Amino acid sequence: MVKRMNTFFLSLYFGLFLLLGIGNPAFAQSRETNKLIKKGNDFYNNKKFNDAEVEYRKALEKNKSSFAGKFNLADALYKQGKFEDAAKIFKELSNSTQNKEELAKVNYNLGNSYLKQEKYRESVESYKKALKLNPKDEDARYNLAYALKMIQKQQQNQQNQDQQNKDQQKQNQQNQNQQNQDQQNKNQDNKDQEQQNQQNQQQQQNQENKSQKQNSNQLSEEQAKQMLEAIGQNEKEAKDKLKKVPIRAKSGKPSKDW
């Protein structure tokens, strides 16, 4: 869990400008900038972060190089959940100041902005820089430990996910192999069934051919009866014809009278 944000206020700076800036032509512009920042701070303290953002941007229109204006604008953006926008400004500020106190606060807030985006490695680097500049910052130390813990958790989750993916791939491969085997078995069954059907058809055809051949060689009972009747009728007609023909004697010598 993120602990606190550092906010930059201008009470000391504003007093310094008053002492050193009187009579300076640029003083009026700086004073106007500081008034806008102070107004933004009032909104910020009352948790009106959007209104605070508006005032800080107005201040930067007066003086685009104002460290306090940029710093507090980034804070206001952070409070509105615009963590990426806040990080961009804090990153810019980290390269624009050599003041250790300012730089420590910038890196701490930059670490918080990264942490909210779950960019844990980037946040770790920012917290380390903040602690190097201000070793007594216990909030930075706490947030650093939290970020390291989240990195460890991410790594463990990734390992678990990788193992799950590996197990799932293995299971998918086994399922695919089983499907392939089932399909091969089905294809073989279909092939065997087709062969069996062909054999059955061939046997049936052979049986039909055999039956037809036997039928061609065998007379039916009715055909045999008709043939016998026809033969009998022919014989009867032949006998009747013979009865009507006179018997003829052979010519020759008379037989001897014993």
CSV table of C-alpha atoms in Angstrom, one decimal:
chain,number,residue,atom,x,y,z
A,1,MET,CA,0.0,0.0,0.0
A,2,VAL,CA,1.4,3.4,-1.0
A,3,LYS,CA,2.1,5.8,1.9
A,4,ARG,CA,1.6,9.6,1.4
A,5,MET,CA,2.5,11.9,-1.4
A,6,ASN,CA,4.9,14.8,-1.1
A,7,THR,CA,3.4,18.1,-1.9
A,8,PHE,CA,5.4,21.2,-2.6
A,9,PHE,CA,4.2,24.5,-0.9
A,10,LEU,CA,5.6,27.9,-1.4
A,11,SER,CA,5.5,29.8,1.9
A,12,LEU,CA,9.2,30.0,2.3
A,13,TYR,CA,9.8,30.7,-1.4
A,14,PHE,CA,7.1,33.3,-1.6
A,15,GLY,CA,8.7,35.2,1.3
A,16,LEU,CA,12.1,35.0,-0.3
A,17,PHE,CA,10.7,36.4,-3.6
A,18,LEU,CA,9.1,39.3,-1.6
A,19,LEU,CA,12.5,40.2,-0.1
A,20,LEU,CA,14.6,39.9,-3.2
A,21,GLY,CA,12.1,40.7,-5.9
A,22,ILE,CA,10.8,44.2,-5.0
A,23,GLY,CA,11.6,46.5,-7.9
A,24,ASN,CA,12.4,43.7,-10.3
A,25,PRO,CA,10.4,43.8,-13.6
A,26,ALA,CA,10.0,40.0,-13.4
A,27,PHE,CA,8.8,40.2,-9.9
A,28,ALA,CA,5.2,40.9,-10.9
A,29,GLN,CA,5.0,37.9,-13.1
A,30,SER,CA,6.6,35.7,-10.4
A,31,ARG,CA,4.2,37.1,-7.8
A,32,GLU,CA,1.2,36.3,-10.1
A,33,THR,CA,2.5,32.8,-10.6
A,34,ASN,CA,2.9,32.2,-6.9
A,35,LYS,CA,-0.6,33.5,-6.2
A,36,LEU,CA,-2.0,31.0,-8.7
A,37,ILE,CA,0.0,28.2,-7.1
A,38,LYS,CA,-1.2,29.2,-3.6
A,39,LYS,CA,-4.8,29.3,-4.9
A,40,GLY,CA,-4.2,25.8,-6.3
A,41,ASN,CA,-2.9,24.7,-3.0
A,42,ASP,CA,-6.0,25.8,-1.3
A,43,PHE,CA,-8.1,23.7,-3.6
A,44,TYR,CA,-5.7,20.8,-3.2
A,45,ASN,CA,-6.0,20.9,0.6
A,46,ASN,CA,-9.8,20.9,0.3
A,47,LYS,CA,-9.5,17.8,-2.0
A,48,LYS,CA,-10.7,19.8,-5.0
A,49,PHE,CA,-8.0,18.3,-7.1
A,50,ASN,CA,-9.5,19.2,-10.5
A,51,ASP,CA,-9.7,22.9,-9.5
A,52,ALA,CA,-6.2,22.7,-8.2
A,53,GLU,CA,-5.0,21.4,-11.5
A,54,VAL,CA,-6.6,24.3,-13.3
A,55,GLU,CA,-4.8,26.8,-11.1
A,56,TYR,CA,-1.5,25.1,-11.4
A,57,ARG,CA,-1.7,25.1,-15.2
A,58,LYS,CA,-2.6,28.8,-15.1
A,59,ALA,CA,0.6,29.3,-13.0
A,60,LEU,CA,2.7,27.5,-15.6
A,61,GLU,CA,1.2,29.6,-18.3
A,62,LYS,CA,2.8,32.5,-16.4
A,63,ASN,CA,6.1,30.7,-15.8
A,64,LYS,CA,6.5,27.4,-17.6
A,65,SER,CA,9.7,26.6,-15.7
A,66,SER,CA,8.2,26.9,-12.2
A,67,PHE,CA,9.3,23.9,-10.2
A,68,ALA,CA,6.5,24.3,-7.6
A,69,GLY,CA,3.9,24.6,-10.4
A,70,LYS,CA,5.0,21.5,-12.1
A,71,PHE,CA,5.4,19.5,-8.9
A,72,ASN,CA,2.0,20.4,-7.5
A,73,LEU,CA,0.4,19.9,-10.9
A,74,ALA,CA,1.8,16.3,-11.0
A,75,ASP,CA,0.5,15.8,-7.4
A,76,ALA,CA,-3.0,17.0,-8.4
A,77,LEU,CA,-3.0,14.7,-11.5
A,78,TYR,CA,-1.9,11.8,-9.2
A,79,LYS,CA,-4.8,12.5,-6.8
A,80,GLN,CA,-7.2,12.3,-9.8
A,81,GLY,CA,-5.9,8.9,-10.8
A,82,LYS,CA,-4.0,10.2,-13.8
A,83,PHE,CA,-0.9,8.3,-12.8
A,84,GLU,CA,0.7,8.2,-16.2
A,85,ASP,CA,0.4,11.9,-16.7
A,86,ALA,CA,1.8,12.5,-13.2
A,87,ALA,CA,4.7,10.2,-13.8
A,88,LYS,CA,5.7,12.1,-17.0
A,89,ILE,CA,5.9,15.4,-15.1
A,90,PHE,CA,7.8,13.9,-12.1
A,91,LYS,CA,10.2,12.2,-14.6
A,92,GLU,CA,10.8,15.6,-16.2
A,93,LEU,CA,11.5,17.2,-12.9
A,94,SER,CA,13.9,14.5,-11.9
A,95,ASN,CA,16.2,15.7,-14.7
A,96,SER,CA,15.7,19.4,-14.1
A,97,THR,CA,16.9,19.9,-10.5
A,98,GLN,CA,20.0,19.3,-8.5
A,99,ASN,CA,18.5,20.1,-5.2
A,100,LYS,CA,18.7,17.0,-3.1
A,101,GLU,CA,15.6,17.7,-1.0
A,102,GLU,CA,13.6,18.4,-4.1
A,103,LEU,CA,15.0,15.5,-6.0
A,104,ALA,CA,14.3,13.1,-3.1
A,105,LYS,CA,10.6,14.2,-3.1
A,106,VAL,CA,10.4,14.0,-6.9
A,107,ASN,CA,11.8,10.4,-7.0
A,108,TYR,CA,9.5,9.4,-4.1
A,109,ASN,CA,6.4,10.6,-5.9
A,110,LEU,CA,7.6,9.2,-9.2
A,111,GLY,CA,7.9,5.8,-7.4
A,112,ASN,CA,4.3,6.2,-6.2
A,113,SER,CA,3.1,7.0,-9.7
A,114,TYR,CA,4.8,3.9,-11.1
A,115,LEU,CA,3.5,1.8,-8.3
A,116,LYS,CA,-0.1,2.8,-9.1
A,117,GLN,CA,0.5,1.7,-12.7
A,118,GLU,CA,1.9,-1.6,-11.4
A,119,LYS,CA,5.3,-0.8,-12.9
A,120,TYR,CA,7.0,-2.3,-9.9
A,121,ARG,CA,10.5,-2.4,-11.3
A,122,GLU,CA,10.5,1.3,-12.2
A,123,SER,CA,9.0,2.2,-8.8
A,124,VAL,CA,11.8,0.2,-7.1
A,125,GLU,CA,14.4,2.2,-8.9
A,126,SER,CA,12.7,5.5,-8.0
A,127,TYR,CA,12.4,4.6,-4.3
A,128,LYS,CA,16.1,3.6,-4.2
A,129,LYS,CA,17.1,7.0,-5.6
A,130,ALA,CA,14.8,8.7,-3.0
A,131,LEU,CA,16.4,6.8,-0.2
A,132,LYS,CA,19.9,7.5,-1.4
A,133,LEU,CA,19.1,11.2,-1.2
A,134,ASN,CA,17.1,10.9,2.0
A,135,PRO,CA,17.9,7.8,4.0
A,136,LYS,CA,15.5,8.8,6.8
A,137,ASP,CA,12.4,8.6,4.6
A,138,GLU,CA,10.6,5.7,6.2
A,139,ASP,CA,7.7,6.0,3.8
A,140,ALA,CA,10.0,5.5,0.8
A,141,ARG,CA,11.5,2.5,2.6
A,142,TYR,CA,8.1,1.0,3.3
A,143,ASN,CA,6.9,1.5,-0.3
A,144,LEU,CA,10.2,0.0,-1.6
A,145,ALA,CA,9.6,-3.1,0.4
A,146,TYR,CA,6.0,-3.3,-0.9
A,147,ALA,CA,7.1,-2.9,-4.5
A,148,LEU,CA,9.7,-5.7,-4.1
A,149,LYS,CA,7.1,-7.9,-2.6
A,150,MET,CA,4.8,-7.2,-5.5
A,151,ILE,CA,7.6,-8.1,-8.0
A,152,GLN,CA,8.1,-11.4,-6.1
A,153,LYS,CA,4.3,-12.0,-6.3
A,154,GLN,CA,4.3,-11.2,-10.0
A,155,GLN,CA,7.1,-13.7,-10.6
A,156,GLN,CA,5.3,-16.4,-8.7
A,157,ASN,CA,2.1,-15.7,-10.6
A,158,GLN,CA,4.0,-15.8,-13.8
A,159,GLN,CA,5.6,-19.1,-12.9
A,160,ASN,CA,2.2,-20.5,-11.9
A,161,GLN,CA,0.7,-19.2,-15.2
A,162,ASP,CA,3.5,-20.8,-17.2
A,163,GLN,CA,3.0,-24.1,-15.5
A,164,GLN,CA,-0.7,-23.9,-16.1
A,165,ASN,CA,-0.1,-23.1,-19.8
A,166,LYS,CA,2.3,-26.0,-20.0
A,167,ASP,CA,-0.2,-28.4,-18.3
A,168,GLN,CA,-2.9,-27.1,-20.6
A,169,GLN,CA,-0.8,-27.6,-23.7
A,170,LYS,CA,0.0,-31.1,-22.5
A,171,GLN,CA,-3.6,-31.9,-21.9
A,172,ASN,CA,-4.6,-30.4,-25.3
A,173,GLN,CA,-2.0,-32.6,-27.0
A,174,GLN,CA,-3.3,-35.7,-25.2
A,175,ASN,CA,-6.8,-34.8,-26.2
A,176,GLN,CA,-5.7,-34.3,-29.8
A,177,ASN,CA,-3.8,-37.6,-29.8
A,178,GLN,CA,-6.9,-39.3,-28.5
A,179,GLN,CA,-9.1,-37.7,-31.1
A,180,ASN,CA,-6.7,-38.8,-33.8
A,181,GLN,CA,-6.7,-42.3,-32.5
A,182,ASP,CA,-10.5,-42.4,-32.2
A,183,GLN,CA,-10.7,-41.1,-35.8
A,184,GLN,CA,-8.2,-43.8,-37.0
A,185,ASN,CA,-10.2,-46.4,-35.2
A,186,LYS,CA,-13.4,-45.1,-36.7
A,187,ASN,CA,-11.9,-45.0,-40.2
A,188,GLN,CA,-10.6,-48.6,-39.7
A,189,ASP,CA,-14.1,-49.7,-38.5
A,190,ASN,CA,-15.7,-48.1,-41.6
A,191,LYS,CA,-13.1,-49.8,-43.8
A,192,ASP,CA,-13.7,-53.2,-42.2
A,193,GLN,CA,-17.5,-52.7,-42.5
A,194,GLU,CA,-17.2,-51.7,-46.1
A,195,GLN,CA,-15.1,-54.8,-46.8
A,196,GLN,CA,-17.6,-57.0,-44.9
A,197,ASN,CA,-20.4,-55.5,-46.9
A,198,GLN,CA,-18.6,-56.2,-50.2
A,199,GLN,CA,-18.0,-59.8,-49.1
A,200,ASN,CA,-21.6,-60.2,-48.2
A,201,GLN,CA,-22.7,-58.7,-51.5
A,202,GLN,CA,-20.2,-61.0,-53.3
A,203,GLN,CA,-21.5,-64.1,-51.4
A,204,GLN,CA,-25.1,-63.1,-52.1
A,205,GLN,CA,-24.2,-62.6,-55.8
A,206,ASN,CA,-22.5,-66.0,-55.9
A,207,GLN,CA,-25.5,-67.6,-54.2
A,208,GLU,CA,-27.8,-66.1,-56.7
A,209,ASN,CA,-25.7,-67.2,-59.6
A,210,LYS,CA,-25.5,-70.7,-58.2
A,211,SER,CA,-29.3,-70.8,-57.7
A,212,GLN,CA,-29.9,-69.6,-61.2
A,213,LYS,CA,-27.5,-72.3,-62.6
A,214,GLN,CA,-29.3,-75.0,-60.6
A,215,ASN,CA,-32.6,-73.8,-61.7
A,216,SER,CA,-31.4,-73.8,-65.4
A,217,ASN,CA,-30.3,-77.5,-65.0
A,218,GLN,CA,-33.4,-78.7,-63.1
A,219,LEU,CA,-36.9,-78.9,-64.4
A,220,SER,CA,-39.7,-77.8,-62.2
A,221,GLU,CA,-42.2,-80.4,-61.1
A,222,GLU,CA,-44.8,-78.9,-63.3
A,223,GLN,CA,-42.5,-78.8,-66.3
A,224,ALA,CA,-41.6,-82.5,-65.7
A,225,LYS,CA,-45.2,-83.5,-65.5
A,226,GLN,CA,-46.0,-81.6,-68.7
A,227,MET,CA,-43.1,-83.3,-70.4
A,228,LEU,CA,-44.2,-86.8,-69.2
A,229,GLU,CA,-47.8,-86.1,-70.3
A,230,ALA,CA,-46.5,-85.0,-73.7
A,231,ILE,CA,-44.4,-88.1,-74.0
A,232,GLY,CA,-47.3,-90.3,-73.0
A,233,GLN,CA,-49.6,-88.6,-75.4
A,234,ASN,CA,-47.1,-89.1,-78.2
A,235,GLU,CA,-46.8,-92.8,-77.4
A,236,LYS,CA,-50.6,-93.3,-77.4
A,237,GLU,CA,-50.9,-91.5,-80.7
A,238,ALA,CA,-48.1,-93.7,-82.1
A,239,LYS,CA,-49.9,-96.9,-80.9
A,240,ASP,CA,-53.2,-95.8,-82.3
A,241,LYS,CA,-51.5,-95.2,-85.7
A,242,LEU,CA,-50.0,-98.7,-85.6
A,243,LYS,CA,-53.4,-100.3,-85.0
A,244,LYS,CA,-54.7,-98.7,-88.1
A,245,VAL,CA,-51.9,-100.0,-90.4
A,246,PRO,CA,-52.6,-103.6,-91.9
A,247,ILE,CA,-50.1,-106.3,-91.2
A,248,ARG,CA,-48.2,-107.3,-94.3
A,249,ALA,CA,-46.8,-110.9,-94.9
A,250,LYS,CA,-43.4,-111.5,-96.4
A,251,SER,CA,-43.3,-113.2,-99.8
A,252,GLY,CA,-41.3,-116.5,-100.3
A,253,LYS,CA,-41.6,-120.2,-100.2
A,254,PRO,CA,-44.3,-121.9,-98.2
A,255,SER,CA,-43.2,-123.4,-95.1
A,256,LYS,CA,-42.7,-127.2,-95.1
A,257,ASP,CA,-45.6,-129.2,-94.0
A,258,TRP,CA,-44.4,-131.5,-91.3
